[in-house]
Each structure stands twice: as C-alpha cells, then as structure tokens.
mmCIF file of C-alpha atoms and ligand atoms in Angstrom:
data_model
loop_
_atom_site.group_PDB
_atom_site.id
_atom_site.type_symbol
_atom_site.label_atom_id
_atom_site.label_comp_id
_atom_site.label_asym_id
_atom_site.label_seq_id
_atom_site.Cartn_x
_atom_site.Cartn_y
_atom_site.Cartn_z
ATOM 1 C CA UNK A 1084 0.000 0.000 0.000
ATOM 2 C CA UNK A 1085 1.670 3.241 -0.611
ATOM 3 C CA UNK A 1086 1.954 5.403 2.281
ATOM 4 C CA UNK A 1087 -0.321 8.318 1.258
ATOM 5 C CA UNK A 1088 -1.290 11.226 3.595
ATOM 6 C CA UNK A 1089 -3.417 14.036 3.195
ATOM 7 C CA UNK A 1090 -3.102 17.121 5.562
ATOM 8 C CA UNK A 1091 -7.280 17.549 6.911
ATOM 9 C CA UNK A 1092 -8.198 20.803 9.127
ATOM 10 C CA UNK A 1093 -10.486 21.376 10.641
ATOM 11 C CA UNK A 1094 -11.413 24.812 10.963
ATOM 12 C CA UNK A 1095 -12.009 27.347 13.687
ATOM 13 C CA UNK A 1096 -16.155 27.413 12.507
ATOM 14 C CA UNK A 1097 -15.990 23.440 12.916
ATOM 15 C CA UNK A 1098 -14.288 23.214 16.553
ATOM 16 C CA UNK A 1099 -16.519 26.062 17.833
ATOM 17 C CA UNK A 1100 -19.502 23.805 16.529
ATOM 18 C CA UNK A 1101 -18.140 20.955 18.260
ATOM 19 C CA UNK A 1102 -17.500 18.787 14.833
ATOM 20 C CA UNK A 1103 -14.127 17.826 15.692
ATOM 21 C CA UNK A 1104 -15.607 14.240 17.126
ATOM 22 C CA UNK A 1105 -18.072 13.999 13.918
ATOM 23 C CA UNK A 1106 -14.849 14.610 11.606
ATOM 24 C CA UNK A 1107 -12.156 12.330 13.474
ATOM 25 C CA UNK A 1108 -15.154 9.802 13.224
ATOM 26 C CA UNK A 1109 -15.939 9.848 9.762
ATOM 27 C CA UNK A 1110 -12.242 8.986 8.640
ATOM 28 C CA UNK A 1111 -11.446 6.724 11.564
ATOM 29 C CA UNK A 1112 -14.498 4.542 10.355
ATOM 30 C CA UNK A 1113 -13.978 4.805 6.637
ATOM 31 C CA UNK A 1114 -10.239 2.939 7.664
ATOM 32 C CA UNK A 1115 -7.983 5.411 7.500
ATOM 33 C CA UNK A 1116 -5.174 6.342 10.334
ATOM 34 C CA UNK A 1117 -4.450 9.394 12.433
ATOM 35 C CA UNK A 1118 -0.574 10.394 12.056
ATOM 36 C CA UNK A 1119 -0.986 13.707 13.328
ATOM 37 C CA UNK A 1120 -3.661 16.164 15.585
ATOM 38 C CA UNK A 1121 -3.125 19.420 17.258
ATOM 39 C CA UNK A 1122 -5.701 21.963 18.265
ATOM 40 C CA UNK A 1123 -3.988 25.373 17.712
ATOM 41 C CA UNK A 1124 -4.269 29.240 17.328
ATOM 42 C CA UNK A 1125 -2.939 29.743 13.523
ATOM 43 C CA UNK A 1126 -0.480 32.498 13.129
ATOM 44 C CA UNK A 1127 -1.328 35.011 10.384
ATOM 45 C CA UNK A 1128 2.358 33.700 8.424
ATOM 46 C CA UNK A 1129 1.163 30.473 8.633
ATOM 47 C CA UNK A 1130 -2.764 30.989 7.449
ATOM 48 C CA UNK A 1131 -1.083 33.322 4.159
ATOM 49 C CA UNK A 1132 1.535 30.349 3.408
ATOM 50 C CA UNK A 1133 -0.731 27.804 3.682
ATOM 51 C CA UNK A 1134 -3.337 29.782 1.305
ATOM 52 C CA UNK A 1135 -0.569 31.739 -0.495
ATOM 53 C CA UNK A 1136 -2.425 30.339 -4.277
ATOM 54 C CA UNK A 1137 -5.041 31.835 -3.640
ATOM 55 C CA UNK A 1138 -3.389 35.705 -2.198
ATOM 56 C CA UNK A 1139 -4.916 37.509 -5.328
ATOM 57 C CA UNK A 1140 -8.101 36.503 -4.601
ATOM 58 C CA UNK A 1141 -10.533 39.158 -3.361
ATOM 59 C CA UNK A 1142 -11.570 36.853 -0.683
ATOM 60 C CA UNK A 1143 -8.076 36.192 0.780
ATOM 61 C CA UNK A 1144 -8.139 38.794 3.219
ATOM 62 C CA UNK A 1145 -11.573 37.534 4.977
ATOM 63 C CA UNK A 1146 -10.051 33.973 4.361
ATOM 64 C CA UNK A 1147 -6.987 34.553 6.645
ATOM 65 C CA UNK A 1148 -8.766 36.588 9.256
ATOM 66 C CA UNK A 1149 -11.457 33.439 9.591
ATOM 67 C CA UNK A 1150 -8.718 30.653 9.931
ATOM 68 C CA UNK A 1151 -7.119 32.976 12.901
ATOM 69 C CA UNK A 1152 -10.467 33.631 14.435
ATOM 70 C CA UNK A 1153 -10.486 30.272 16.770
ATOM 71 C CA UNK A 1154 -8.096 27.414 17.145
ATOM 72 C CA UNK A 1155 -8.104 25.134 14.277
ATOM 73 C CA UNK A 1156 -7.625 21.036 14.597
ATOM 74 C CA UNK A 1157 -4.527 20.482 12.136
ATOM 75 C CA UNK A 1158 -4.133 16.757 10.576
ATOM 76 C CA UNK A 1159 -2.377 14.238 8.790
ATOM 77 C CA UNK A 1160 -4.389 10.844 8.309
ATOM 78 C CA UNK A 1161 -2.906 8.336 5.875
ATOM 79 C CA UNK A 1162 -4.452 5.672 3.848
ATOM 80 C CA UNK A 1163 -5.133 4.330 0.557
ATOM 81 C CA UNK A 1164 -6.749 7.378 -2.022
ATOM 82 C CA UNK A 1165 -6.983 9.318 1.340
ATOM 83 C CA UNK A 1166 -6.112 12.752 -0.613
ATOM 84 C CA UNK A 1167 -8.906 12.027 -3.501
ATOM 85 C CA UNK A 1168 -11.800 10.401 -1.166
ATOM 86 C CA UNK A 1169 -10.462 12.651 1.565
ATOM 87 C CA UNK A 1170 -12.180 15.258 -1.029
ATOM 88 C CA UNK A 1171 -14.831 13.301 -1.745
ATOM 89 C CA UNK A 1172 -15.905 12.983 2.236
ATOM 90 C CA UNK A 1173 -15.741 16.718 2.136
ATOM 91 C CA UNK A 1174 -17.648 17.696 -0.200
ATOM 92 C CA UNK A 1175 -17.392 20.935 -2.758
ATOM 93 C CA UNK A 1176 -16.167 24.034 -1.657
ATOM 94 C CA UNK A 1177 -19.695 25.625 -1.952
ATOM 95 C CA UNK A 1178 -21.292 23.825 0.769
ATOM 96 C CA UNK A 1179 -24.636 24.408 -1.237
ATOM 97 C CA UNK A 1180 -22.878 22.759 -3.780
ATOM 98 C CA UNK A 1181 -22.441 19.518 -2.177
ATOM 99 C CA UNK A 1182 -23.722 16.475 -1.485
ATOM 100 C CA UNK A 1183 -25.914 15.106 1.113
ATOM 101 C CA UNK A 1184 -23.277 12.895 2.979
ATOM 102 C CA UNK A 1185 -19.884 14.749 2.716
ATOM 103 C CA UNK A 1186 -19.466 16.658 5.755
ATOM 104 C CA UNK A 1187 -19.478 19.981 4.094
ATOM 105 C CA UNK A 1188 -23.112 18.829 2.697
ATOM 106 C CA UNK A 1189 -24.356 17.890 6.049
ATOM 107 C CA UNK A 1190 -22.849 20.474 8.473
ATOM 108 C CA UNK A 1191 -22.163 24.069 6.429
ATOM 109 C CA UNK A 1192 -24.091 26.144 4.139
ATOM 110 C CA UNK A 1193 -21.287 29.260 3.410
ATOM 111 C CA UNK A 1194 -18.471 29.048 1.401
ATOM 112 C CA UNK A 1195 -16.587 31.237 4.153
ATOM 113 C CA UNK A 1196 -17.620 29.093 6.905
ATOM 114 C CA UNK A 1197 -17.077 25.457 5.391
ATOM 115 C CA UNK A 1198 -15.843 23.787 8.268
ATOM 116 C CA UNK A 1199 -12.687 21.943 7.292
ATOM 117 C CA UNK A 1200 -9.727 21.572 4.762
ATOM 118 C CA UNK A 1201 -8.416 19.000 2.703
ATOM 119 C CA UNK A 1202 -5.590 18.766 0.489
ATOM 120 C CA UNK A 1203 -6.141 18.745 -3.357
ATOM 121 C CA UNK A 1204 -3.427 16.672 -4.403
ATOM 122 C CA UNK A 1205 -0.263 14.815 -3.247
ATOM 123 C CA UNK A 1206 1.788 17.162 -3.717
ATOM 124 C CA UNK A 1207 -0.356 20.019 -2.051
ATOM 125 C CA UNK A 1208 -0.601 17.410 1.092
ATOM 126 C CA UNK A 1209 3.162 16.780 1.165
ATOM 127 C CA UNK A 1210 3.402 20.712 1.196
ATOM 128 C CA UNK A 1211 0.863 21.490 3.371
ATOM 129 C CA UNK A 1212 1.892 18.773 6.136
ATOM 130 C CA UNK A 1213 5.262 20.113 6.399
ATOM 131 C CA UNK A 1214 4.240 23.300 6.835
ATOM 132 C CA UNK A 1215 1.774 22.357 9.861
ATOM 133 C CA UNK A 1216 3.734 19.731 11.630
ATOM 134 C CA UNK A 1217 7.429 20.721 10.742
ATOM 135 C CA UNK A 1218 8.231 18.381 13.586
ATOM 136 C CA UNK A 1219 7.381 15.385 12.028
ATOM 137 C CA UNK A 1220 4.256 13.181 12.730
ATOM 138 C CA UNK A 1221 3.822 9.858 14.720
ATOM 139 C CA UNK A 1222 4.715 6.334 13.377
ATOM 140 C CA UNK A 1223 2.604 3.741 13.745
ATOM 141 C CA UNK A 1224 0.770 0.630 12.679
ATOM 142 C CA UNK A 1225 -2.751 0.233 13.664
ATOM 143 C CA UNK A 1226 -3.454 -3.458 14.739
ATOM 144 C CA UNK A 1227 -6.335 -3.406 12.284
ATOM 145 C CA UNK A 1228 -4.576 -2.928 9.099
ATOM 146 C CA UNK A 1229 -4.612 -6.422 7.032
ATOM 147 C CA UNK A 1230 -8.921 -5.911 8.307
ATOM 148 C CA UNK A 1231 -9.178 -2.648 6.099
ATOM 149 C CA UNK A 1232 -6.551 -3.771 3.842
ATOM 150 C CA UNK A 1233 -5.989 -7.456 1.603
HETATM 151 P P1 LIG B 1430 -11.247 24.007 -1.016
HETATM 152 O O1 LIG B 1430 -11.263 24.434 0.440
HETATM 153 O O2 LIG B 1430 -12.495 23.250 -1.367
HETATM 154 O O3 LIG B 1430 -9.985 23.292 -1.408
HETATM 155 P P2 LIG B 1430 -10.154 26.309 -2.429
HETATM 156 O O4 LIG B 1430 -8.813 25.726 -2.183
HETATM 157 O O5 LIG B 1430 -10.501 26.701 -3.820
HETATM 158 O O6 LIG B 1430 -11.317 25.339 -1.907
HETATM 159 O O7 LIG B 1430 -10.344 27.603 -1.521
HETATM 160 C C1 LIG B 1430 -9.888 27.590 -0.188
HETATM 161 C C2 LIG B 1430 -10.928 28.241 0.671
HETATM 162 O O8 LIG B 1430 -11.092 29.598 0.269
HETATM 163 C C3 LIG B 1430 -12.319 27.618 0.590
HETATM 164 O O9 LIG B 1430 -12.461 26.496 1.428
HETATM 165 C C4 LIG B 1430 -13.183 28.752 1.005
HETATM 166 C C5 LIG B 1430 -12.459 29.958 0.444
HETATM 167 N N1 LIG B 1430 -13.019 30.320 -0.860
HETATM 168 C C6 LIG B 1430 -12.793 29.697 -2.038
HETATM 169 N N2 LIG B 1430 -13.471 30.277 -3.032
HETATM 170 C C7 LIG B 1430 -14.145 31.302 -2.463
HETATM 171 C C8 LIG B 1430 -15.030 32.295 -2.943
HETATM 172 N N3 LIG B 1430 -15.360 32.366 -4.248
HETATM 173 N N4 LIG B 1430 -15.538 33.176 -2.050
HETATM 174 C C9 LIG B 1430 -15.209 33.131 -0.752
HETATM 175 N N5 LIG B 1430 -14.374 32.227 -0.220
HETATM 176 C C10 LIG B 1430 -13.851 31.329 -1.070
HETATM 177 MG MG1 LIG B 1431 -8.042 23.958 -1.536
#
C-alpha cells in the first residue's frame, strides 16, 4: 500500500460547533489512520503560506482573518486514495454545492464558513503537512490494518 497522507483541518467554525468528534469519526471509520492532531491558534504567516495560491483573490483577506479567528484542529491521516476520497468525504467548496453525505453537505451552508480543509493533491498534502507539523508526525501501525486492507 503506498503510504499516502493528506493534511485535513479542521477549521475554527468546525471546533466552535463541536465537529471535531463527527470529523475524526468519519475517517477513523472509513479505515484510514491518524498520524498527526493538534488543536492550535494559527499564526497570520502560517494561514497566508498555507493559502498563499489563492493571495490575489478578493476573498483572501476575509479567508486569513477566519482561519485565525479560533483554534483550528490540524491533521495528517494516511491511507489508501486518502487525498482524492479525503475530497470526496468533504464535499465541494460551496457547501450548497455539495452532497448530502460529505461533511461539508451535512454540516455548512457558506463558502466562508465550510468547516474543514483538505488537500487537493499529493503534492499540495506533502506541502501542506510540512508546513503544519514541521516536527514530524507519529509512526505507527494500527493493529487493524490487514482488516481494512488485503
Ligand atoms: P477548497 O477548500 O475546497 O480546497 P479552495 O482551495 O478553492 O477550496 O479555496 C480555499 C478556501 O477559500 C475555501 O475552502 C473557502 C475559500 N473560498 C474559495 N473560493 C471562495 C469564494 N469564491 N468566495 C469566498 N471564499 C472562497
Ligand atoms: Mg483547496
């Protein structure tokens, strides 16, 4: 199995709503392991770097000011696909856009106040996680591994 991770926030709307349980849940069940959690206050720095594609956007401003407002719960789980179905459980960014289901679709309704992140690709996640957790992440090997994987 390659050793995939995706870098999964969630943020500050979704702790003060008390999702963190409901999101930890969702990818602990669907097989996937936790390599890294932190509940945190972001630094401006760090909400511009990790957002720094999207700095010409008119919206960037709000964006950074809304992951500072509240701690955030930063993320790496790791697992088969977990970047693309990470996406999938999340749903689009337009919470009205998406699905019934995906977490977005069943807990948010504004695009500013869409409860977590995910990483779009690989290479965004491999970014993105050492830019959270520059120290590294835990190693382990659940017990249940050859039960989610053949
Ligand atoms: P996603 O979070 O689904 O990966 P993105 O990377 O395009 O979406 O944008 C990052 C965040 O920026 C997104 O979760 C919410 C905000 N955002 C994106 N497009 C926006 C828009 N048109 N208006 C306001 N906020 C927006
Ligand atoms: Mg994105």
């Amino acid at each position: 199995m390659a050793t995939e991770q995706s870098y999964i926030m969630i943020k500050p709307d979704g702790v003060q709503r008390g999702l963190v349980g409901e999101v930890i849940k969702r990818f602990e069940q669907r097989g996937y392991t936790l390599k890294g959690l932190k509940l945190l206050n972001v630094p401006k720095d760090l909400a511009e770097k990790h957002y720094q594609d999207l700095s010409a956007r008119p919206f960037f401003p709000a964006l950074v000011d809304y992951i500072c407002s509240g701690p955030v719960v930063a993320m790496v789980w790791e697992g088969k696909g977990v970047v693309a179905t990470g996406r999938k459980m999340i749903g689009a960014t337009n919470p009205l856009a998406s699905e019934p289901g995906t977490i977005r679709g069943d807990f948010a309704i504004e695009v500013g106040r869409n409860v977590i992140h995910g990483s779009d690709s690989v290479e965004s996640a491999q970014r993105e996680i050492s830019l959270w957790f520059p120290e590294g992440v835990a190693e382990w090997t659940p017990a249940v591994k050859p039960w989610v994987y053949e």
